[in-house]
Amino acid sequence: MLANERGHTYVGITTDVARRVRQHNGEVVGGARATRGRGVWCVVYVEDGFPGRAAAQSREYYLKRDRSLRRRLAKAAISEQVE
């Protein structure tokens, strides 16, 4: 999960988190339209260890639909980084 300074979040799947963040920030071609023009994005939450792409996509779908969960996860992750 990515977040920007305005409090927006973005959820997606990838096999290379660092490359994908660079894409979203416009450093490398290929970022999502949803993140363009919304400032700098940083990683606030990562889940890994899914047995396959389908399982990862299922979790992505769930996180994209539950905005309150996304907000709670982002807030908790940011709080942990500050401590």
mmCIF file of N, CA and C in Angstrom:
data_model
loop_
_atom_site.group_PDB
_atom_site.id
_atom_site.type_symbol
_atom_site.label_atom_id
_atom_site.label_comp_id
_atom_site.label_asym_id
_atom_site.label_seq_id
_atom_site.Cartn_x
_atom_site.Cartn_y
_atom_site.Cartn_z
ATOM 1 N N MET A 1 0.851 -1.160 0.000
ATOM 2 C CA MET A 1 0.000 0.000 0.000
ATOM 3 C C MET A 1 0.900 1.225 0.000
ATOM 4 N N LEU A 2 0.539 2.175 -0.831
ATOM 5 C CA LEU A 2 1.260 3.439 -0.888
ATOM 6 C C LEU A 2 0.392 4.532 -0.294
ATOM 7 N N ALA A 3 1.024 5.574 0.194
ATOM 8 C CA ALA A 3 0.306 6.750 0.683
ATOM 9 C C ALA A 3 1.087 7.986 0.268
ATOM 10 N N ASN A 4 0.360 9.094 0.127
ATOM 11 C CA ASN A 4 1.029 10.360 -0.172
ATOM 12 C C ASN A 4 0.789 11.341 0.969
ATOM 13 N N GLU A 5 1.375 12.516 0.855
ATOM 14 C CA GLU A 5 1.285 13.497 1.947
ATOM 15 C C GLU A 5 -0.126 14.030 2.154
ATOM 16 N N ARG A 6 -1.003 13.837 1.186
ATOM 17 C CA ARG A 6 -2.391 14.298 1.307
ATOM 18 C C ARG A 6 -3.297 13.271 1.988
ATOM 19 N N GLY A 7 -2.731 12.102 2.294
ATOM 20 C CA GLY A 7 -3.518 11.071 2.954
ATOM 21 C C GLY A 7 -4.196 10.097 2.017
ATOM 22 N N HIS A 8 -3.955 10.218 0.710
ATOM 23 C CA HIS A 8 -4.516 9.263 -0.239
ATOM 24 C C HIS A 8 -3.734 7.958 -0.159
ATOM 25 N N THR A 9 -4.419 6.855 -0.426
ATOM 26 C CA THR A 9 -3.750 5.558 -0.446
ATOM 27 C C THR A 9 -3.944 4.906 -1.803
ATOM 28 N N TYR A 10 -3.039 3.996 -2.134
ATOM 29 C CA TYR A 10 -3.107 3.232 -3.373
ATOM 30 C C TYR A 10 -2.728 1.793 -3.058
ATOM 31 N N VAL A 11 -3.504 0.846 -3.557
ATOM 32 C CA VAL A 11 -3.244 -0.575 -3.345
ATOM 33 C C VAL A 11 -3.009 -1.232 -4.691
ATOM 34 N N GLY A 12 -1.985 -2.062 -4.767
ATOM 35 C CA GLY A 12 -1.702 -2.796 -5.993
ATOM 36 C C GLY A 12 -0.799 -3.976 -5.695
ATOM 37 N N ILE A 13 -0.622 -4.840 -6.711
ATOM 38 C CA ILE A 13 0.264 -5.983 -6.534
ATOM 39 C C ILE A 13 1.462 -5.844 -7.461
ATOM 40 N N THR A 14 2.580 -6.393 -7.031
ATOM 41 C CA THR A 14 3.809 -6.362 -7.816
ATOM 42 C C THR A 14 4.775 -7.411 -7.281
ATOM 43 N N THR A 15 5.756 -7.749 -8.098
ATOM 44 C CA THR A 15 6.822 -8.640 -7.646
ATOM 45 C C THR A 15 8.060 -7.848 -7.256
ATOM 46 N N ASP A 16 8.058 -6.535 -7.534
ATOM 47 C CA ASP A 16 9.209 -5.673 -7.235
ATOM 48 C C ASP A 16 8.694 -4.343 -6.690
ATOM 49 N N VAL A 17 8.593 -4.243 -5.373
ATOM 50 C CA VAL A 17 7.998 -3.066 -4.726
ATOM 51 C C VAL A 17 8.780 -1.794 -5.039
ATOM 52 N N ALA A 18 10.098 -1.833 -4.953
ATOM 53 C CA ALA A 18 10.913 -0.629 -5.182
ATOM 54 C C ALA A 18 10.714 -0.088 -6.595
ATOM 55 N N ARG A 19 10.722 -0.975 -7.592
ATOM 56 C CA ARG A 19 10.521 -0.541 -8.977
ATOM 57 C C ARG A 19 9.135 0.064 -9.151
ATOM 58 N N ARG A 20 8.130 -0.571 -8.554
ATOM 59 C CA ARG A 20 6.753 -0.102 -8.717
ATOM 60 C C ARG A 20 6.556 1.277 -8.083
ATOM 61 N N VAL A 21 7.168 1.526 -6.950
ATOM 62 C CA VAL A 21 7.073 2.849 -6.315
ATOM 63 C C VAL A 21 7.713 3.897 -7.220
ATOM 64 N N ARG A 22 8.862 3.570 -7.808
ATOM 65 C CA ARG A 22 9.525 4.501 -8.729
ATOM 66 C C ARG A 22 8.630 4.789 -9.931
ATOM 67 N N GLN A 23 7.894 3.791 -10.404
ATOM 68 C CA GLN A 23 6.962 4.010 -11.506
ATOM 69 C C GLN A 23 5.849 4.960 -11.081
ATOM 70 N N HIS A 24 5.287 4.733 -9.920
ATOM 71 C CA HIS A 24 4.203 5.593 -9.441
ATOM 72 C C HIS A 24 4.669 7.025 -9.215
ATOM 73 N N ASN A 25 5.910 7.207 -8.839
ATOM 74 C CA ASN A 25 6.450 8.549 -8.608
ATOM 75 C C ASN A 25 6.961 9.206 -9.884
ATOM 76 N N GLY A 26 6.814 8.536 -11.024
ATOM 77 C CA GLY A 26 7.199 9.124 -12.302
ATOM 78 C C GLY A 26 8.676 9.041 -12.622
ATOM 79 N N GLU A 27 9.443 8.311 -11.827
ATOM 80 C CA GLU A 27 10.874 8.163 -12.083
ATOM 81 C C GLU A 27 11.125 7.158 -13.205
ATOM 82 N N VAL A 28 10.219 6.204 -13.373
ATOM 83 C CA VAL A 28 10.311 5.159 -14.387
ATOM 84 C C VAL A 28 8.953 5.081 -15.074
ATOM 85 N N VAL A 29 8.939 4.808 -16.366
ATOM 86 C CA VAL A 29 7.692 4.715 -17.124
ATOM 87 C C VAL A 29 6.856 3.546 -16.609
ATOM 88 N N GLY A 30 5.533 3.757 -16.506
ATOM 89 C CA GLY A 30 4.642 2.659 -16.180
ATOM 90 C C GLY A 30 3.800 2.809 -14.933
ATOM 91 N N GLY A 31 3.718 3.971 -14.342
ATOM 92 C CA GLY A 31 2.903 4.155 -13.143
ATOM 93 C C GLY A 31 1.417 4.151 -13.455
ATOM 94 N N ALA A 32 0.602 3.938 -12.459
ATOM 95 C CA ALA A 32 -0.847 3.913 -12.624
ATOM 96 C C ALA A 32 -1.403 5.326 -12.786
ATOM 97 N N ARG A 33 -2.464 5.451 -13.553
ATOM 98 C CA ARG A 33 -3.098 6.760 -13.745
ATOM 99 C C ARG A 33 -3.611 7.336 -12.432
ATOM 100 N N ALA A 34 -4.037 6.473 -11.539
ATOM 101 C CA ALA A 34 -4.605 6.926 -10.263
ATOM 102 C C ALA A 34 -3.600 7.678 -9.402
ATOM 103 N N THR A 35 -2.304 7.470 -9.634
ATOM 104 C CA THR A 35 -1.293 8.114 -8.792
ATOM 105 C C THR A 35 -0.643 9.324 -9.448
ATOM 106 N N ARG A 36 -0.913 9.565 -10.708
ATOM 107 C CA ARG A 36 -0.284 10.689 -11.406
ATOM 108 C C ARG A 36 -0.786 12.029 -10.868
ATOM 109 N N GLY A 37 0.134 12.942 -10.667
ATOM 110 C CA GLY A 37 -0.230 14.284 -10.240
ATOM 111 C C GLY A 37 -0.694 14.380 -8.802
ATOM 112 N N ARG A 38 -0.408 13.386 -8.007
ATOM 113 C CA ARG A 38 -0.848 13.396 -6.608
ATOM 114 C C ARG A 38 0.318 13.425 -5.638
ATOM 115 N N GLY A 39 1.449 13.912 -6.081
ATOM 116 C CA GLY A 39 2.595 14.051 -5.192
ATOM 117 C C GLY A 39 3.440 12.800 -5.113
ATOM 118 N N VAL A 40 4.300 12.788 -4.120
ATOM 119 C CA VAL A 40 5.232 11.684 -3.916
ATOM 120 C C VAL A 40 4.551 10.582 -3.107
ATOM 121 N N TRP A 41 4.714 9.350 -3.566
ATOM 122 C CA TRP A 41 4.137 8.189 -2.897
ATOM 123 C C TRP A 41 5.223 7.435 -2.149
ATOM 124 N N CYS A 42 4.876 6.910 -0.980
ATOM 125 C CA CYS A 42 5.827 6.084 -0.237
ATOM 126 C C CYS A 42 5.101 4.838 0.269
ATOM 127 N N VAL A 43 5.862 3.787 0.474
ATOM 128 C CA VAL A 43 5.311 2.513 0.936
ATOM 129 C C VAL A 43 4.961 2.636 2.415
ATOM 130 N N VAL A 44 3.724 2.275 2.764
ATOM 131 C CA VAL A 44 3.317 2.290 4.170
ATOM 132 C C VAL A 44 2.936 0.899 4.672
ATOM 133 N N TYR A 45 2.661 -0.024 3.756
ATOM 134 C CA TYR A 45 2.236 -1.361 4.176
ATOM 135 C C TYR A 45 2.502 -2.353 3.056
ATOM 136 N N VAL A 46 3.066 -3.509 3.393
ATOM 137 C CA VAL A 46 3.351 -4.565 2.413
ATOM 138 C C VAL A 46 2.937 -5.909 2.996
ATOM 139 N N GLU A 47 2.286 -6.715 2.180
ATOM 140 C CA GLU A 47 1.997 -8.102 2.525
ATOM 141 C C GLU A 47 2.692 -8.960 1.478
ATOM 142 N N ASP A 48 3.301 -10.061 1.908
ATOM 143 C CA ASP A 48 3.915 -10.966 0.939
ATOM 144 C C ASP A 48 3.663 -12.407 1.344
ATOM 145 N N GLY A 49 4.194 -13.332 0.563
ATOM 146 C CA GLY A 49 4.038 -14.743 0.881
ATOM 147 C C GLY A 49 2.790 -15.385 0.314
ATOM 148 N N PHE A 50 2.161 -14.752 -0.671
ATOM 149 C CA PHE A 50 0.978 -15.346 -1.278
ATOM 150 C C PHE A 50 1.389 -16.533 -2.145
ATOM 151 N N PRO A 51 0.588 -17.606 -2.154
ATOM 152 C CA PRO A 51 0.958 -18.797 -2.920
ATOM 153 C C PRO A 51 0.913 -18.605 -4.435
ATOM 154 N N GLY A 52 0.249 -17.578 -4.892
ATOM 155 C CA GLY A 52 0.157 -17.332 -6.331
ATOM 156 C C GLY A 52 -0.476 -15.991 -6.622
ATOM 157 N N ARG A 53 -0.509 -15.642 -7.903
ATOM 158 C CA ARG A 53 -1.056 -14.359 -8.333
ATOM 159 C C ARG A 53 -2.538 -14.222 -7.972
ATOM 160 N N ALA A 54 -3.301 -15.293 -8.127
ATOM 161 C CA ALA A 54 -4.740 -15.234 -7.844
ATOM 162 C C ALA A 54 -5.001 -14.868 -6.385
ATOM 163 N N ALA A 55 -4.235 -15.428 -5.476
ATOM 164 C CA ALA A 55 -4.402 -15.119 -4.054
ATOM 165 C C ALA A 55 -4.048 -13.662 -3.778
ATOM 166 N N ALA A 56 -2.991 -13.174 -4.418
ATOM 167 C CA ALA A 56 -2.592 -11.769 -4.249
ATOM 168 C C ALA A 56 -3.662 -10.838 -4.808
ATOM 169 N N GLN A 57 -4.226 -11.185 -5.954
ATOM 170 C CA GLN A 57 -5.274 -10.356 -6.551
ATOM 171 C C GLN A 57 -6.536 -10.347 -5.698
ATOM 172 N N SER A 58 -6.840 -11.467 -5.081
ATOM 173 C CA SER A 58 -8.003 -11.545 -4.203
ATOM 174 C C SER A 58 -7.834 -10.606 -3.008
ATOM 175 N N ARG A 59 -6.647 -10.609 -2.409
ATOM 176 C CA ARG A 59 -6.365 -9.721 -1.276
ATOM 177 C C ARG A 59 -6.389 -8.261 -1.722
ATOM 178 N N GLU A 60 -5.820 -7.975 -2.902
ATOM 179 C CA GLU A 60 -5.829 -6.616 -3.444
ATOM 180 C C GLU A 60 -7.267 -6.125 -3.608
ATOM 181 N N TYR A 61 -8.126 -6.957 -4.160
ATOM 182 C CA TYR A 61 -9.526 -6.606 -4.359
ATOM 183 C C TYR A 61 -10.182 -6.272 -3.023
ATOM 184 N N TYR A 62 -9.931 -7.104 -2.017
ATOM 185 C CA TYR A 62 -10.508 -6.884 -0.691
ATOM 186 C C TYR A 62 -10.048 -5.545 -0.111
ATOM 187 N N LEU A 63 -8.751 -5.265 -0.197
ATOM 188 C CA LEU A 63 -8.218 -4.011 0.355
ATOM 189 C C LEU A 63 -8.741 -2.796 -0.401
ATOM 190 N N LYS A 64 -8.917 -2.921 -1.707
ATOM 191 C CA LYS A 64 -9.419 -1.789 -2.490
ATOM 192 C C LYS A 64 -10.869 -1.476 -2.156
ATOM 193 N N ARG A 65 -11.632 -2.472 -1.755
ATOM 194 C CA ARG A 65 -13.050 -2.263 -1.466
ATOM 195 C C ARG A 65 -13.301 -1.771 -0.044
ATOM 196 N N ASP A 66 -12.399 -2.036 0.869
ATOM 197 C CA ASP A 66 -12.599 -1.674 2.278
ATOM 198 C C ASP A 66 -11.727 -0.467 2.637
ATOM 199 N N ARG A 67 -12.239 0.720 2.365
ATOM 200 C CA ARG A 67 -11.459 1.943 2.589
ATOM 201 C C ARG A 67 -11.137 2.179 4.060
ATOM 202 N N SER A 68 -12.035 1.808 4.940
ATOM 203 C CA SER A 68 -11.754 2.031 6.366
ATOM 204 C C SER A 68 -10.585 1.152 6.817
ATOM 205 N N LEU A 69 -10.506 -0.064 6.306
ATOM 206 C CA LEU A 69 -9.366 -0.929 6.624
ATOM 207 C C LEU A 69 -8.081 -0.326 6.067
ATOM 208 N N ARG A 70 -8.129 0.202 4.853
ATOM 209 C CA ARG A 70 -6.948 0.839 4.261
ATOM 210 C C ARG A 70 -6.475 1.999 5.120
ATOM 211 N N ARG A 71 -7.399 2.814 5.578
ATOM 212 C CA ARG A 71 -7.029 3.958 6.427
ATOM 213 C C ARG A 71 -6.393 3.493 7.737
ATOM 214 N N ARG A 72 -6.984 2.474 8.345
ATOM 215 C CA ARG A 72 -6.443 1.949 9.608
ATOM 216 C C ARG A 72 -5.051 1.358 9.412
ATOM 217 N N LEU A 73 -4.854 0.590 8.346
ATOM 218 C CA LEU A 73 -3.544 0.001 8.070
ATOM 219 C C LEU A 73 -2.502 1.081 7.824
ATOM 220 N N ALA A 74 -2.856 2.087 7.026
ATOM 221 C CA ALA A 74 -1.915 3.172 6.728
ATOM 222 C C ALA A 74 -1.573 3.949 7.993
ATOM 223 N N LYS A 75 -2.586 4.263 8.793
ATOM 224 C CA LYS A 75 -2.355 5.021 10.026
ATOM 225 C C LYS A 75 -1.465 4.233 10.983
ATOM 226 N N ALA A 76 -1.725 2.938 11.138
ATOM 227 C CA ALA A 76 -0.917 2.099 12.028
ATOM 228 C C ALA A 76 0.517 1.992 11.522
ATOM 229 N N ALA A 77 0.687 1.837 10.219
ATOM 230 C CA ALA A 77 2.034 1.719 9.647
ATOM 231 C C ALA A 77 2.818 3.011 9.820
ATOM 232 N N ILE A 78 2.170 4.142 9.614
ATOM 233 C CA ILE A 78 2.842 5.436 9.768
ATOM 234 C C ILE A 78 3.200 5.662 11.235
ATOM 235 N N SER A 79 2.311 5.278 12.151
ATOM 236 C CA SER A 79 2.596 5.415 13.583
ATOM 237 C C SER A 79 3.807 4.588 13.985
ATOM 238 N N GLU A 80 3.928 3.375 13.435
ATOM 239 C CA GLU A 80 5.079 2.517 13.734
ATOM 240 C C GLU A 80 6.372 3.121 13.205
ATOM 241 N N GLN A 81 6.319 3.762 12.040
ATOM 242 C CA GLN A 81 7.517 4.363 11.452
ATOM 243 C C GLN A 81 7.999 5.547 12.271
ATOM 244 N N VAL A 82 7.081 6.265 12.899
ATOM 245 C CA VAL A 82 7.429 7.448 13.684
ATOM 246 C C VAL A 82 8.100 7.044 14.990
ATOM 247 N N GLU A 83 7.683 5.941 15.577
ATOM 248 C CA GLU A 83 8.219 5.505 16.879
ATOM 249 C C GLU A 83 9.628 5.037 16.801
#
